[in-house]
Amino acid sequence: GENVEQHPSTLSVQEGDSAVIKCTYSDSASNYFPWYKQELGKGPQLIIDIRSNVGEKKDQRIAVTLNKTAKHFSLHITETQPEDSAVYFCAAPARGGSNYKLTFGKGTLLTVNP
Amino acid sequence: DAGVTQSPTHLIKTRGQQVTLRCSPKSGHDTVSWYQQALGQGPQFIFQYYEEEERQRGNFPDRFSGHQFPNYSSELNVNALLLGDSALYLCASSPRQGVTDTQYFGPGTRLTVL
């Protein structure tokens, strides 16, 4: 099945700095890549996603880039704020491109220091 | 527009007991997926229901079973509970099975097995 590797496992930045989280996947048939933010005691919240027909997508301070050749995608957060502190997960669909069976990375704990 | 709801919020059981968790999907969604999230890990896919049938299943034993009702709500049942079943159980809903659509998660049910 799909294997998703996520790095780093923890990331600490100063408020206003940028943060980058990277993920690699194994199944070249995968065509949909969401990113989720999970705050303590809550369920994962979809923050941005990208499909394989585009290389980059941006939504205000958040952007995702996709390199299908290298099979990796990254989350970029600019002008970080303390409320960005949370665990971030990347995901990719299981083998065969089934978008309803997501395989998640192990998560990145982002801490934004005021 | 109500999001995905889950009940109960927390549950404490002892080994060998059985448990039922409930999920109501987001309005307009007809597909429900269940995930298990152990502490410090990403969510792991358990199974998915569409049209009241289990459509896909992850690597979980038969002790894990489910059901979907005509109103699209769903239940997750776990029999013969083990200590290792302690986790956050997440429900996610999607608007159309088999189509590339995003999954929206509920807040989860925290299950503790003593």
PDB file of C-alpha atoms in Angstrom, chain B residues 1-3 24-31 50 71-72 93-97 101 104:
ATOM      1  CA  ASP B   1     -24.250  23.893   8.264  1.00  0.00           C
ATOM      2  CA  ALA B   2     -23.436  21.254  10.883  1.00  0.00           C
ATOM      3  CA  GLY B   3     -20.135  19.511  10.473  1.00  0.00           C
ATOM      4  CA  SER B  24     -23.294  11.732  11.809  1.00  0.00           C
ATOM      5  CA  PRO B  25     -21.802  12.957   8.543  1.00  0.00           C
ATOM      6  CA  LYS B  26     -21.705  16.508   7.284  1.00  0.00           C
ATOM      7  CA  SER B  27     -24.927  17.602   5.601  1.00  0.00           C
ATOM      8  CA  GLY B  28     -24.992  16.451   1.971  1.00  0.00           C
ATOM      9  CA  HIS B  29     -22.373  13.741   2.485  1.00  0.00           C
ATOM     10  CA  ASP B  30     -23.150  10.065   1.954  1.00  0.00           C
ATOM     11  CA  THR B  31     -19.815   8.328   2.588  1.00  0.00           C
ATOM     12  CA  TYR B  50     -21.304   3.888   1.358  1.00  0.00           C
ATOM     13  CA  ASN B  71     -29.758   8.547   6.875  1.00  0.00           C
ATOM     14  CA  TYR B  72     -25.986   8.032   6.216  1.00  0.00           C
ATOM     15  CA  SER B  93     -17.380  12.110   5.737  1.00  0.00           C
ATOM     16  CA  SER B  94     -17.188  12.764   2.010  1.00  0.00           C
ATOM     17  CA  PRO B  95     -19.817  13.915  -0.466  1.00  0.00           C
ATOM     18  CA  ARG B  96     -19.559  11.221  -3.122  1.00  0.00           C
ATOM     19  CA  GLN B  97     -18.053   7.766  -3.015  1.00  0.00           C
ATOM     20  CA  ASP B 101     -13.348  14.642  -2.827  1.00  0.00           C
ATOM     21  CA  TYR B 104     -13.948  16.156   6.689  1.00  0.00           C
TER      22      TYR B 104
END
